[in-house]
Amino acid sequence: MSGVSAVSAAKAALKTQAIETPSWAYGNSGTRFKVFAQPGVPRTPREKLDDAARVHEHTGVAPTVALHIPWDAVDGADGYAELATYAKERGLGLGAINSNVFQDDDYKLGSVTHPDPAVRRKALGHLLECVDIMDATGSRDLKLWFSDGTNYPGQDDIRARQDRLAEALAAVYERLGDNQRMLLEYKLFEPAFYATDVPDWGTAYAHCLKLGPKAQVVVDTGHHAPGTNIEFIVALLLREGKLGGFDFNSRFYADDDLMVGAADPFQLFRIMYEVIRGGGFGPDVAFMLDQCHNIEAKIPAIIRSVMNVQEATAKALLVDGDALAAAQRSGDVLAANAVLMDAYNTDVRPMLAEVREEIGIDPDPMAAYARSGWAQKIVDERVGGTQAGWGA
């Protein structure tokens, strides 16, 4: 493919990209020791959607917002339907519904894997409630992350906990509608430090494989040991038809939830190349942000994060597949690596500016937001009440 046609194809693909933003990223967050409040932070789910609408207005590729229950709880099924309508009026849709079985005293020893059947029933009830919410909002994906695990050898039966997990997942799977999916997330450690019940992609994959086609694995880019080859995991899951989506963020040490592309933009590029190479660039693989903006302004950080994903995607789309395949066939290691590096070292910002102009938005989203006056408007208007945040 010639350079001109490659750029044209990349621009066409970039116009189809959709990156879901998380409602909780608009609220207050912090470290495990302290949550840092900022002026102008939303107080209600609707105000979160107001902010998300600004992100979509300035980027053009953030049309949906993930909800977290109960952080975004409203009253009754009618309340969730009304929230979906409110989102639609602002050019948005409601995306993945994220369950929360980690912020209740009953879950100290686990939720769906807890040794007490009563606690397991309570946790399962919440998960099924989240599917009810999906019915009301029109959401496709239920995202499941479990903090369940143990801190000490002998604390609980490792195998029995997997049996309990499988039982709960099967019950949720049975409740899903025809057009709904569950995305099972894994995490290496924290808050369980001896054994986490879903610690890696293999555990998540094994459960999803047994459940069926509506169960998929979600890859959080921060949930791996240092040095893990995340793009290999992505390639394998795509090959098996089991990659349901991403939680994009960055980490330097563990699960830092920093802005995607901040710590290792080359890794993000490599991941996006495998997504494109493996046929994952489309609606079946959800691109979601999962970040906590502790010390930086919320909305600009989310805009910058969306732009970082766009830039990594644009570079991955420019990889010369024919040249790469030829070098690989001939065993030319340096030439093959050079093909990837040529794409990675391309300055795609002018191309993305053209894409934005062609879809009718400002070519510089960060500058456009700064000029909009929204940051000062929300500081002036959002006075009183209780700011949204995940608490600590």
Coordinates of C-alpha atoms in Angstrom, one line a residue:
M1 CA 0.0 0.0 0.0
S2 CA 1.4 3.4 -1.0
G3 CA 2.1 6.0 1.6
V4 CA -0.9 8.2 0.5
S5 CA -3.3 5.3 0.5
A6 CA -2.0 4.0 3.8
V7 CA -2.7 7.4 5.4
S8 CA -6.2 7.5 3.9
A9 CA -7.0 4.1 5.2
A10 CA -5.7 5.0 8.6
K11 CA -7.7 8.2 8.7
A12 CA -10.9 6.3 7.7
A13 CA -10.3 3.7 10.5
L14 CA -9.6 6.4 13.1
K15 CA -13.0 8.0 12.4
T16 CA -14.7 4.8 13.4
Q17 CA -12.8 4.5 16.8
A18 CA -14.8 4.7 20.0
I19 CA -13.2 5.1 23.4
E20 CA -15.5 4.7 26.5
T21 CA -14.8 7.0 29.4
P22 CA -15.4 6.0 33.1
S23 CA -17.8 7.9 35.2
W24 CA -15.5 7.5 38.3
A25 CA -12.7 9.3 36.5
Y26 CA -14.7 12.5 36.7
G27 CA -15.0 12.3 40.5
N28 CA -12.6 12.7 43.3
S29 CA -10.0 10.0 43.9
G30 CA -6.6 9.6 45.4
T31 CA -4.3 7.1 47.1
R32 CA -5.3 4.4 49.5
F33 CA -4.5 6.9 52.2
K34 CA -6.3 10.1 51.0
V35 CA -8.8 11.2 48.5
F36 CA -8.0 14.7 47.1
A37 CA -11.0 16.9 46.4
Q38 CA -11.1 19.4 43.5
P39 CA -13.4 22.3 42.9
G40 CA -16.0 21.7 40.2
V41 CA -16.1 17.9 40.6
P42 CA -19.5 16.4 39.8
R43 CA -22.0 15.6 42.5
T44 CA -24.4 13.4 40.6
P45 CA -24.3 10.9 37.8
R46 CA -25.9 13.5 35.5
E47 CA -23.1 16.0 36.2
K48 CA -20.7 13.3 35.3
L49 CA -22.4 12.9 32.0
D50 CA -22.3 16.6 31.5
D51 CA -18.5 16.4 31.8
A52 CA -18.3 13.4 29.6
A53 CA -20.3 15.2 26.9
R54 CA -17.5 17.8 26.9
V55 CA -14.9 15.1 26.3
H56 CA -16.9 13.7 23.4
E57 CA -17.5 17.2 22.0
H58 CA -13.8 17.9 21.9
T59 CA -12.5 14.5 20.8
G60 CA -15.3 13.1 18.7
V61 CA -14.5 9.6 19.7
A62 CA -15.8 9.2 23.3
P63 CA -19.5 8.5 22.8
T64 CA -20.2 6.2 25.8
V65 CA -19.7 6.4 29.6
A66 CA -19.2 3.4 31.9
L67 CA -21.2 3.4 35.1
H68 CA -20.1 2.0 38.5
I69 CA -22.8 0.7 40.8
P70 CA -23.5 1.9 43.5
W71 CA -21.3 4.9 42.9
D72 CA -23.7 5.9 40.1
A73 CA -26.9 4.5 41.7
V74 CA -30.2 6.2 41.0
D75 CA -33.7 5.3 42.2
G76 CA -35.3 2.4 40.4
A77 CA -35.4 1.0 36.9
D78 CA -37.1 4.2 35.7
G79 CA -34.3 6.2 37.2
Y80 CA -31.7 4.3 35.1
A81 CA -33.9 4.6 32.0
E82 CA -34.1 8.4 32.6
L83 CA -30.4 8.6 33.0
A84 CA -30.0 6.8 29.7
T85 CA -32.3 9.4 28.1
Y86 CA -30.3 12.2 29.8
A87 CA -27.1 10.8 28.2
K88 CA -28.7 10.5 24.8
E89 CA -29.8 14.2 24.9
R90 CA -26.2 15.0 25.4
G91 CA -25.0 12.9 22.5
L92 CA -23.9 10.0 24.7
G93 CA -24.8 6.4 25.5
L94 CA -24.4 4.5 28.7
G95 CA -21.7 1.8 28.3
A96 CA -20.5 -1.0 30.6
I97 CA -22.0 -1.5 34.0
N98 CA -19.3 -2.1 36.6
S99 CA -20.3 -4.0 39.7
N100 CA -18.9 -3.3 43.1
V101 CA -18.4 -6.2 45.5
F102 CA -15.4 -4.8 47.3
Q103 CA -16.6 -1.8 49.4
D104 CA -18.8 -3.5 52.0
D105 CA -17.8 -4.7 55.4
D106 CA -19.3 -8.1 54.6
Y107 CA -16.7 -8.6 51.8
K108 CA -13.7 -8.5 54.1
L109 CA -13.0 -12.2 53.4
G110 CA -14.4 -12.2 49.8
S111 CA -17.6 -11.7 48.0
V112 CA -18.7 -14.5 45.6
T113 CA -15.9 -16.7 47.0
H114 CA -16.6 -15.9 50.6
P115 CA -16.8 -19.0 52.9
D116 CA -20.2 -17.8 54.2
P117 CA -23.1 -18.7 51.8
A118 CA -25.1 -15.7 53.0
V119 CA -22.3 -13.3 51.9
R120 CA -22.1 -15.1 48.6
R121 CA -25.8 -14.7 48.1
K122 CA -25.6 -11.0 48.9
A123 CA -22.8 -10.5 46.3
L124 CA -24.6 -12.5 43.7
G125 CA -27.7 -10.4 44.3
H126 CA -25.7 -7.3 43.5
L127 CA -24.4 -8.8 40.3
L128 CA -27.9 -9.8 39.1
E129 CA -29.1 -6.3 40.0
C130 CA -26.4 -4.9 37.7
V131 CA -27.9 -7.0 34.9
D132 CA -31.3 -5.4 35.7
I133 CA -29.6 -2.0 35.3
M134 CA -28.2 -3.1 32.0
D135 CA -31.7 -3.9 30.8
A136 CA -32.8 -0.4 31.8
T137 CA -29.9 1.5 30.3
G138 CA -29.5 -0.6 27.1
S139 CA -25.9 -1.5 28.1
R140 CA -24.2 -4.4 26.4
D141 CA -21.4 -5.2 28.9
L142 CA -21.3 -6.2 32.5
K143 CA -17.8 -5.7 33.8
L144 CA -16.8 -7.9 36.7
W145 CA -13.7 -7.4 38.9
F146 CA -13.4 -9.2 42.2
S147 CA -11.0 -8.2 45.0
D148 CA -11.6 -11.7 46.4
G149 CA -8.6 -13.6 47.7
T150 CA -6.6 -14.5 50.8
N151 CA -3.7 -12.9 52.7
Y152 CA -2.3 -16.0 54.5
P153 CA -1.6 -19.6 53.6
G154 CA -4.3 -21.8 55.0
Q155 CA -6.8 -18.9 55.3
D156 CA -9.3 -20.6 53.0
D157 CA -9.5 -23.5 50.5
I158 CA -8.1 -22.2 47.2
R159 CA -9.9 -24.8 45.1
A160 CA -13.2 -24.3 46.9
R161 CA -13.0 -20.6 46.2
Q162 CA -12.7 -21.4 42.5
D163 CA -15.8 -23.6 42.7
R164 CA -17.7 -20.8 44.4
L165 CA -16.5 -18.3 41.8
A166 CA -17.6 -20.6 39.0
E167 CA -21.0 -21.1 40.6
A168 CA -21.6 -17.3 40.8
L169 CA -20.4 -16.6 37.3
A170 CA -22.7 -19.3 35.9
A171 CA -25.7 -17.8 37.6
V172 CA -24.9 -14.4 36.2
Y173 CA -24.2 -15.8 32.7
E174 CA -27.6 -17.5 32.8
R175 CA -29.3 -14.1 33.6
L176 CA -27.7 -12.3 30.6
G177 CA -29.9 -11.3 27.7
D178 CA -29.2 -12.3 24.1
N179 CA -27.3 -9.2 23.3
Q180 CA -25.4 -8.8 26.6
R181 CA -22.0 -10.0 27.7
M182 CA -20.0 -10.4 30.8
L183 CA -16.4 -9.2 30.8
L184 CA -14.2 -10.8 33.5
E185 CA -11.3 -8.7 34.7
Y186 CA -8.2 -10.1 36.3
K187 CA -5.6 -8.5 38.7
L188 CA -2.3 -9.8 39.8
F189 CA -2.7 -8.7 43.5
E190 CA -4.2 -6.1 45.8
P191 CA -6.0 -6.2 48.1
A192 CA -5.4 -9.9 48.4
F193 CA -1.6 -10.5 48.8
Y194 CA -1.2 -14.2 49.2
A195 CA -3.7 -15.6 46.6
T196 CA -6.0 -13.6 44.4
D197 CA -9.0 -15.6 43.1
V198 CA -8.7 -14.1 39.5
P199 CA -5.0 -13.2 39.3
D200 CA -4.3 -13.5 35.6
W201 CA -5.6 -13.9 32.1
G202 CA -5.4 -17.7 32.2
T203 CA -7.7 -17.9 35.2
A204 CA -10.2 -15.5 33.6
Y205 CA -9.9 -17.3 30.3
A206 CA -10.6 -20.7 31.8
H207 CA -13.8 -19.5 33.5
C208 CA -15.0 -17.6 30.4
L209 CA -14.2 -20.6 28.1
K210 CA -16.3 -22.9 30.3
L211 CA -19.2 -20.4 30.5
G212 CA -19.6 -19.8 26.7
P213 CA -19.5 -17.1 24.0
K214 CA -21.2 -14.3 26.1
A215 CA -18.2 -14.4 28.6
Q216 CA -15.1 -12.6 27.6
V217 CA -11.9 -11.5 29.2
V218 CA -11.1 -7.8 29.8
V219 CA -7.4 -6.7 29.9
D220 CA -6.6 -3.9 32.3
T221 CA -3.2 -2.7 31.1
G222 CA -2.1 -1.9 34.7
H223 CA -2.9 -5.3 36.2
H224 CA 0.3 -7.2 35.3
A225 CA 3.7 -7.9 36.8
P226 CA 6.5 -5.6 35.6
G227 CA 7.9 -6.9 32.3
T228 CA 4.8 -8.8 31.3
N229 CA 4.3 -9.0 27.5
I230 CA 0.8 -7.7 27.4
E231 CA 0.6 -7.7 23.6
F232 CA 1.2 -11.5 23.7
I233 CA -1.8 -11.9 26.0
V234 CA -3.9 -9.7 23.6
A235 CA -2.8 -11.7 20.6
L236 CA -3.6 -15.0 22.2
L237 CA -7.0 -13.9 23.5
L238 CA -7.9 -12.5 20.1
R239 CA -6.8 -15.7 18.4
E240 CA -9.2 -17.6 20.7
G241 CA -12.0 -15.1 20.3
K242 CA -12.0 -14.3 24.0
L243 CA -10.9 -10.6 24.1
G244 CA -13.9 -8.6 25.1
G245 CA -12.3 -5.3 25.9
F246 CA -9.6 -3.1 27.6
D247 CA -9.3 -1.0 30.7
F248 CA -6.7 1.4 29.5
N249 CA -4.4 3.1 32.0
S250 CA -0.6 3.2 32.9
R251 CA 1.4 2.0 35.8
F252 CA 5.0 2.4 36.8
Y253 CA 5.0 -0.2 39.7
A254 CA 1.6 -1.9 40.1
D255 CA -2.0 -0.8 39.5
D256 CA -1.3 2.9 39.4
D257 CA -4.3 3.9 37.2
L258 CA -2.3 6.7 35.6
M259 CA -3.2 8.2 32.2
V260 CA -2.9 5.6 29.4
G261 CA 0.3 6.0 27.5
A262 CA 1.9 8.0 30.2
A263 CA 4.4 5.4 31.5
D264 CA 5.1 3.4 28.3
P265 CA 3.6 4.7 25.1
F266 CA 5.6 2.2 23.1
Q267 CA 3.8 -0.6 24.9
L268 CA 0.5 0.9 24.1
F269 CA 1.5 1.0 20.4
R270 CA 2.5 -2.6 20.5
I271 CA -0.8 -3.6 22.1
M272 CA -2.7 -1.6 19.5
Y273 CA -0.8 -3.2 16.7
E274 CA -1.8 -6.7 17.9
V275 CA -5.4 -5.5 18.2
I276 CA -5.4 -4.4 14.6
R277 CA -3.4 -7.4 13.4
G278 CA -5.8 -9.8 15.2
G279 CA -9.0 -8.2 13.9
G280 CA -9.9 -6.6 17.2
F281 CA -10.3 -3.1 15.9
G282 CA -14.1 -2.9 15.9
P283 CA -17.2 -3.0 18.1
D284 CA -16.6 -6.5 19.6
V285 CA -13.5 -5.3 21.5
A286 CA -14.5 -2.4 23.9
F287 CA -11.8 0.3 24.4
M288 CA -12.5 1.7 27.9
L289 CA -10.5 3.9 30.1
D290 CA -10.1 3.0 33.8
Q291 CA -8.2 5.7 35.4
C292 CA -8.1 7.8 38.6
H293 CA -7.0 11.4 38.2
N294 CA -5.7 12.3 41.6
I295 CA -3.6 15.4 41.2
E296 CA -4.4 16.5 37.7
A297 CA -7.6 18.2 36.4
K298 CA -10.2 15.6 35.5
I299 CA -11.6 16.5 32.2
P300 CA -8.3 17.6 30.5
A301 CA -6.7 14.4 31.8
I302 CA -9.4 12.3 30.2
I303 CA -9.2 14.3 26.9
R304 CA -5.4 13.7 26.9
S305 CA -5.9 10.0 27.6
V306 CA -8.3 9.7 24.6
M307 CA -5.8 11.4 22.4
N308 CA -3.0 9.1 23.6
V309 CA -5.1 6.1 22.6
Q310 CA -5.8 7.7 19.2
E311 CA -2.1 8.4 18.6
A312 CA -1.1 4.8 19.5
T313 CA -3.8 3.5 17.2
A314 CA -2.8 5.8 14.3
K315 CA 0.8 4.6 14.5
A316 CA -0.3 1.0 14.6
L317 CA -2.5 1.5 11.6
L318 CA 0.6 2.8 9.7
V319 CA 2.6 -0.3 10.1
D320 CA 3.5 -1.6 6.6
G321 CA 2.1 -5.1 6.9
D322 CA 3.5 -6.3 3.6
A323 CA 7.0 -5.1 4.4
L324 CA 6.8 -6.6 7.9
A325 CA 5.6 -10.0 6.6
A326 CA 8.4 -10.0 3.9
A327 CA 11.1 -9.3 6.5
Q328 CA 9.7 -12.0 8.9
R329 CA 9.6 -14.6 6.1
S330 CA 13.2 -13.9 5.2
G331 CA 14.3 -13.9 8.8
D332 CA 15.6 -10.4 8.6
V333 CA 15.3 -9.5 12.3
L334 CA 16.5 -5.9 12.0
A335 CA 14.4 -5.1 9.0
A336 CA 11.3 -6.4 10.7
N337 CA 12.0 -4.4 13.8
A338 CA 12.7 -1.3 11.7
V339 CA 9.2 -1.6 10.1
L340 CA 7.6 -1.4 13.5
M341 CA 9.9 1.4 14.7
D342 CA 9.3 3.5 11.5
A343 CA 5.6 3.4 12.3
Y344 CA 6.1 4.1 16.0
N345 CA 8.4 7.1 15.2
T346 CA 5.9 8.7 12.8
D347 CA 4.5 12.0 14.1
V348 CA 0.8 11.2 13.7
R349 CA -0.4 14.4 15.3
P350 CA -0.9 16.3 12.0
M351 CA -2.9 13.4 10.6
L352 CA -5.1 13.3 13.7
A353 CA -5.6 17.1 13.4
E354 CA -6.9 16.5 9.9
V355 CA -9.2 13.7 11.0
R356 CA -10.7 16.0 13.6
E357 CA -11.2 18.8 11.2
E358 CA -12.8 16.4 8.7
I359 CA -15.4 15.3 11.3
G360 CA -16.1 18.9 12.2
I361 CA -14.3 19.5 15.5
D362 CA -11.3 21.6 16.6
P363 CA -8.0 20.0 15.6
D364 CA -6.6 20.7 19.1
P365 CA -9.0 19.2 21.7
M366 CA -7.0 20.4 24.7
A367 CA -6.8 24.0 23.5
A368 CA -10.5 23.9 22.5
Y369 CA -11.5 22.7 26.0
A370 CA -9.3 25.4 27.6
R371 CA -11.1 28.1 25.6
S372 CA -14.6 26.7 26.2
G373 CA -14.9 28.1 29.7
W374 CA -16.3 24.9 31.0
A375 CA -13.7 24.5 33.7
Q376 CA -14.6 27.8 35.4
K377 CA -18.3 27.3 34.8
I378 CA -18.4 24.0 36.8
V379 CA -16.3 25.6 39.6
D380 CA -18.8 28.4 39.9
E381 CA -21.9 26.3 39.6
R382 CA -21.1 23.1 41.5
V383 CA -21.1 24.6 45.0
G384 CA -22.6 22.7 47.9
G385 CA -23.8 19.1 48.0
T386 CA -21.5 16.1 48.2
Q387 CA -18.9 15.6 45.5
A388 CA -18.7 12.2 43.8
G389 CA -15.8 10.0 44.6
W390 CA -14.9 6.5 45.5
G391 CA -14.0 7.2 49.1
A392 CA -11.0 6.1 51.1

